[in-house]
XYZ file of C-alpha atoms in Angstrom:
336
model
C 16.043 -49.220 -19.192
C 13.820 -46.727 -21.212
C 15.947 -43.952 -19.907
C 19.080 -45.379 -20.898
C 17.892 -45.935 -24.513
C 16.759 -42.342 -24.675
C 20.116 -41.239 -23.265
C 22.154 -43.229 -26.160
C 19.878 -41.986 -28.755
C 21.743 -39.043 -30.596
C 18.741 -38.133 -32.490
C 17.225 -36.625 -29.136
C 18.737 -33.593 -28.405
C 18.596 -32.352 -24.720
C 18.352 -28.692 -23.736
C 21.744 -27.144 -22.730
C 21.691 -24.704 -20.201
C 25.031 -23.548 -18.641
C 26.913 -25.987 -20.098
C 24.392 -28.951 -18.700
C 22.548 -31.077 -20.787
C 18.849 -31.113 -19.539
C 16.880 -34.447 -21.028
C 14.396 -35.695 -18.561
C 13.451 -35.689 -14.721
C 11.243 -38.765 -13.829
C 9.362 -39.211 -10.542
C 7.040 -42.217 -9.833
C 4.984 -42.330 -13.104
C 5.674 -38.399 -14.083
C 8.273 -37.747 -16.345
C 9.070 -34.519 -17.942
C 11.349 -34.253 -21.032
C 13.379 -30.768 -22.079
C 13.559 -31.448 -25.813
C 15.657 -28.745 -28.166
C 13.647 -29.231 -31.478
C 10.575 -30.752 -32.943
C 12.403 -33.712 -34.609
C 13.930 -34.561 -31.276
C 10.210 -34.935 -30.129
C 9.336 -37.095 -33.089
C 12.013 -39.418 -32.424
C 11.483 -39.267 -28.944
C 7.939 -40.606 -29.766
C 9.166 -43.323 -32.053
C 11.232 -44.536 -29.314
C 8.019 -44.880 -27.169
C 6.268 -46.802 -29.791
C 9.366 -49.192 -30.115
C 9.716 -49.725 -26.524
C 5.675 -50.273 -26.202
C 6.099 -53.009 -28.802
C 8.404 -54.997 -26.594
C 7.411 -54.304 -22.855
C 3.666 -53.917 -23.616
C 4.067 -50.406 -21.647
C 2.385 -47.322 -23.314
C 2.203 -43.611 -22.080
C -1.553 -42.253 -21.744
C -1.258 -39.701 -24.387
C -4.336 -37.921 -23.057
C -2.473 -36.752 -20.317
C 0.497 -35.785 -22.233
C 1.318 -32.230 -22.785
C 3.780 -30.118 -25.108
C 4.964 -26.734 -24.458
C 7.465 -24.198 -25.941
C 9.663 -22.367 -23.635
C 12.425 -19.634 -24.000
C 12.178 -18.288 -27.664
C 9.344 -20.747 -28.572
C 6.949 -19.732 -25.568
C 3.498 -19.585 -27.055
C 3.950 -21.287 -29.872
C 1.510 -24.192 -30.834
C 3.679 -27.306 -31.287
C 1.154 -29.855 -31.117
C 2.480 -32.907 -32.223
C 1.273 -36.879 -32.538
C -1.890 -36.231 -30.813
C 0.089 -34.241 -27.825
C -1.997 -31.324 -26.216
C -0.091 -28.050 -26.940
C -0.103 -25.773 -24.037
C 0.658 -21.915 -24.309
C 2.564 -20.749 -21.688
C 1.909 -17.153 -21.855
C -1.771 -17.809 -20.841
C -2.239 -21.542 -19.466
C 0.091 -23.664 -17.287
C 1.492 -27.266 -17.455
C 1.559 -29.210 -14.326
C 4.548 -31.140 -13.179
C 4.327 -33.080 -9.864
C 1.416 -31.186 -8.439
C 2.811 -28.186 -9.269
C 1.698 -25.465 -12.186
C 4.365 -23.724 -13.899
C 3.679 -20.577 -16.698
C 5.288 -17.254 -17.671
C 2.033 -15.760 -16.393
C 2.716 -15.568 -12.836
C -0.779 -14.539 -11.678
C -2.184 -17.481 -13.666
C 0.342 -19.987 -11.866
C -0.386 -18.615 -8.624
C -4.166 -18.925 -9.004
C -3.943 -22.525 -10.334
C -1.176 -23.447 -7.766
C -2.934 -22.185 -4.511
C -6.780 -21.176 -5.327
C -7.726 -24.783 -5.479
C -5.595 -25.844 -2.456
C -7.338 -23.032 -0.451
C -10.735 -23.978 -1.439
C -9.942 -27.699 -0.266
C -8.276 -26.568 2.943
C -11.766 -24.683 3.470
C -13.766 -28.008 2.915
C -11.674 -29.913 4.976
C -12.017 -27.194 7.949
C -15.660 -27.062 7.104
C -16.191 -30.950 7.654
C -14.483 -30.719 11.041
C -16.166 -27.467 12.072
C -19.506 -29.053 13.308
C -17.289 -31.861 15.734
C -16.916 -30.760 19.192
C -13.077 -30.487 19.314
C -10.921 -29.281 22.169
C -8.449 -26.369 21.394
C -5.577 -28.805 20.938
C -7.674 -31.060 18.904
C -8.522 -28.153 16.271
C -4.740 -27.043 16.338
C -3.791 -30.943 15.397
C -6.363 -30.812 12.553
C -5.237 -27.675 11.019
C -1.490 -28.652 10.956
C -2.013 -32.162 9.906
C -4.832 -32.133 7.452
C -4.907 -28.190 6.416
C -1.797 -26.472 6.033
C -0.024 -29.583 4.849
C -1.943 -29.459 1.285
C 0.698 -26.506 0.505
C 3.775 -27.541 1.990
C 5.296 -28.969 -1.188
C 4.162 -25.896 -3.261
C 5.806 -23.569 -0.478
C 9.223 -25.675 -1.302
C 9.231 -24.903 -4.812
C 7.425 -21.721 -5.503
C 6.692 -18.379 -4.257
C 3.407 -17.665 -2.368
C 1.716 -14.026 -2.500
C 1.049 -12.419 0.699
C -2.647 -12.376 0.361
C -2.769 -16.295 0.064
C -0.761 -16.305 3.309
C -2.832 -13.762 5.152
C -6.316 -15.737 3.850
C -4.988 -18.807 5.090
C -4.151 -16.870 8.636
C -7.705 -15.769 8.937
C -9.103 -19.545 8.025
C -6.819 -20.873 10.712
C -8.324 -18.161 13.366
C -11.571 -18.808 12.498
C -11.511 -22.296 12.506
C -9.921 -22.502 15.912
C -12.142 -19.614 17.649
C -15.299 -20.600 15.676
C -15.651 -17.245 14.096
C -15.223 -15.257 17.426
C -12.632 -13.135 18.681
C -9.367 -14.857 19.774
C -9.016 -15.398 23.440
C -5.472 -16.097 23.158
C -2.699 -14.427 21.256
C -1.644 -16.644 18.285
C 1.841 -16.150 19.115
C 1.268 -17.682 22.604
C -0.568 -20.387 20.862
C 2.547 -21.383 18.659
C 4.692 -21.704 21.673
C 5.809 -25.213 23.028
C 3.649 -26.801 25.958
C 6.427 -25.784 28.885
C 6.216 -22.285 27.176
C 2.369 -22.265 27.690
C 1.524 -22.575 24.226
C -0.142 -25.578 22.353
C 2.615 -25.779 19.305
C 0.037 -24.166 17.026
C 1.582 -23.256 13.515
C 2.323 -19.699 12.478
C 1.459 -19.980 8.417
C 4.048 -17.155 7.637
C 7.209 -18.532 9.550
C 6.344 -21.949 8.454
C 6.510 -20.967 4.870
C 9.672 -18.783 5.679
C 11.359 -21.909 7.227
C 10.489 -24.277 4.439
C 12.153 -21.689 1.949
C 15.078 -21.389 3.826
C 15.439 -25.152 4.363
C 15.704 -25.147 0.673
C 19.283 -23.723 0.939
C 20.667 -26.602 3.080
C 19.260 -28.944 0.100
C 20.905 -26.790 -2.212
C 24.350 -26.993 -0.322
C 24.495 -30.557 0.626
C 26.768 -32.945 -1.166
C 24.403 -34.874 -2.745
C 24.354 -33.951 -6.721
C 20.879 -33.205 -8.483
C 20.232 -31.681 -11.914
C 18.165 -28.908 -10.264
C 21.036 -27.824 -8.374
C 22.906 -26.512 -11.527
C 20.931 -23.692 -12.403
C 20.904 -21.916 -8.873
C 24.478 -22.625 -7.987
C 25.437 -21.215 -11.469
C 23.523 -18.143 -11.313
C 24.922 -17.637 -7.704
C 28.568 -17.926 -8.505
C 28.017 -15.692 -11.824
C 26.225 -12.772 -9.807
C 27.619 -13.226 -6.208
C 31.254 -14.560 -6.430
C 32.438 -18.169 -6.310
C 32.709 -18.454 -2.710
C 29.302 -16.893 -1.780
C 27.908 -18.074 1.269
C 24.597 -17.950 2.844
C 25.869 -16.679 6.173
C 23.923 -14.882 9.349
C 24.087 -11.503 8.499
C 23.363 -11.626 4.699
C 22.609 -8.125 2.929
C 21.981 -8.495 -1.157
C 21.502 -5.166 -2.793
C 18.354 -4.749 -4.511
C 19.988 -4.200 -7.854
C 21.710 -7.818 -7.762
C 18.542 -9.366 -6.376
C 16.611 -8.558 -9.329
C 18.972 -10.496 -11.689
C 17.244 -13.529 -10.184
C 13.984 -15.347 -10.745
C 11.394 -14.473 -8.205
C 11.345 -17.701 -6.203
C 15.264 -17.307 -5.714
C 14.416 -13.262 -4.490
C 11.874 -14.343 -1.894
C 14.473 -16.795 -0.212
C 17.265 -14.209 -0.504
C 14.874 -11.477 1.307
C 13.544 -14.260 3.997
C 17.216 -15.321 4.762
C 18.307 -11.682 5.252
C 15.360 -10.486 7.101
C 14.586 -13.392 9.483
C 17.816 -15.260 9.524
C 20.308 -12.247 10.882
C 21.759 -12.496 14.251
C 23.279 -9.692 16.524
C 26.773 -8.945 16.617
C 27.735 -7.940 20.018
C 30.960 -9.766 21.457
C 34.246 -10.017 20.063
C 34.118 -13.822 18.887
C 30.817 -12.821 16.989
C 32.801 -9.947 15.215
C 35.956 -11.985 14.159
C 33.963 -14.618 12.649
C 31.980 -12.275 10.101
C 32.101 -12.790 6.382
C 33.101 -9.575 5.001
C 31.162 -9.804 1.799
C 27.361 -8.951 1.530
C 27.126 -8.218 5.204
C 24.737 -5.961 6.633
C 27.090 -5.037 9.491
C 30.100 -3.921 7.314
C 28.927 -1.201 4.791
C 30.554 1.139 2.391
C 28.179 4.115 1.916
C 25.530 2.233 4.023
C 25.532 -0.659 1.383
C 26.913 -4.294 1.777
C 29.806 -4.787 -0.753
C 32.217 -7.387 -2.238
C 35.732 -6.927 -3.900
C 35.681 -9.287 -6.817
C 39.399 -9.512 -7.093
C 39.587 -11.029 -3.369
C 36.293 -12.899 -2.961
C 37.792 -15.869 -4.026
C 39.814 -16.192 -0.881
C 36.484 -16.561 1.379
C 38.383 -14.052 3.869
C 36.478 -13.191 7.195
C 37.086 -10.212 8.812
C 40.472 -10.840 10.462
C 42.850 -13.846 9.370
C 46.153 -13.720 10.861
C 49.326 -14.288 8.840
C 47.588 -13.307 5.125
C 48.840 -10.371 3.229
C 45.745 -8.418 4.306
C 44.454 -7.959 7.984
C 40.821 -6.782 8.687
C 40.056 -4.995 11.770
C 36.339 -4.728 12.905
C 34.874 -2.822 15.521
C 31.551 -1.439 16.625
C 31.303 2.043 15.153
C 28.656 3.847 16.865
C 29.628 7.249 15.474
C 29.387 6.224 11.917
C 26.165 3.990 11.790
C 24.445 2.389 14.923
C 25.465 -1.248 15.307
C 27.507 -1.501 12.165
C 31.039 -2.801 11.616
C 33.690 -0.234 10.359
C 36.523 -2.156 8.259
C 39.875 -1.115 7.822
C 42.027 -2.587 5.049
C 46.018 -1.912 5.562
């Protein structure tokens, strides 16, 4: 009911991004508002006061924070007892994740505390006489699980991943040299492994799973910005296909988290092109096997057709073949 009242109040102006009005996000007892100006903030608080008189429900202002974003970042805009946060030097916490314009501070607040908690958990279990399989299960269920949510919504520095990997090996082997390669431990039981977790691969898979959520048929407001940016910079019919290759000049146009997803997808989800059926199913655009001057390409005037390498009956025909003389394992494309 409160949300309906807020949406109906014309004096509360949302932030408009890419022709979409963002007013609030809410989950459980955590709500974040995106307000255009100071008068809207005052009106929002007045609505809370009026609603409280009727319902008896009140926001806990000691936990409420306000921060300027965009052109107002760093501006102190404390109102009605709300704590003002300068996002140039501080972070604001939303659903367990810290956000800031200062990426170093954001990473520190997001992961250092969790790394400390992981160390404490492992120390508590270290004195117990666990089997190798038991220690692997403890690490998966009680340690690495603490950063799963963060890995889905924010980039992770390599030094954090490396440190967690060292903690994992020290815990499993009691600070001694490993007796079994970690890659072997990560395999299934029938392959001689114990289903341990490769932390780096886990994070990569979590980030790539974000792509599946983005392109499902369920609408969520968080999809508006990435979908708009993908269409703006990569074309209307852009696809995350199996041999994706995005130029670095294009990657730099995206926020750091999107850049990391693109890099991981391009590097780890590529598939070999060796048989005719695979060649004929390739996408022309942004393909690591179809290059011009050793760079992936797109013809903006034709990209809206979502053409693949060979489409019978169309005005244009594309012939693809393995071209060893030009570049190893690359596809040579002819337009006639």
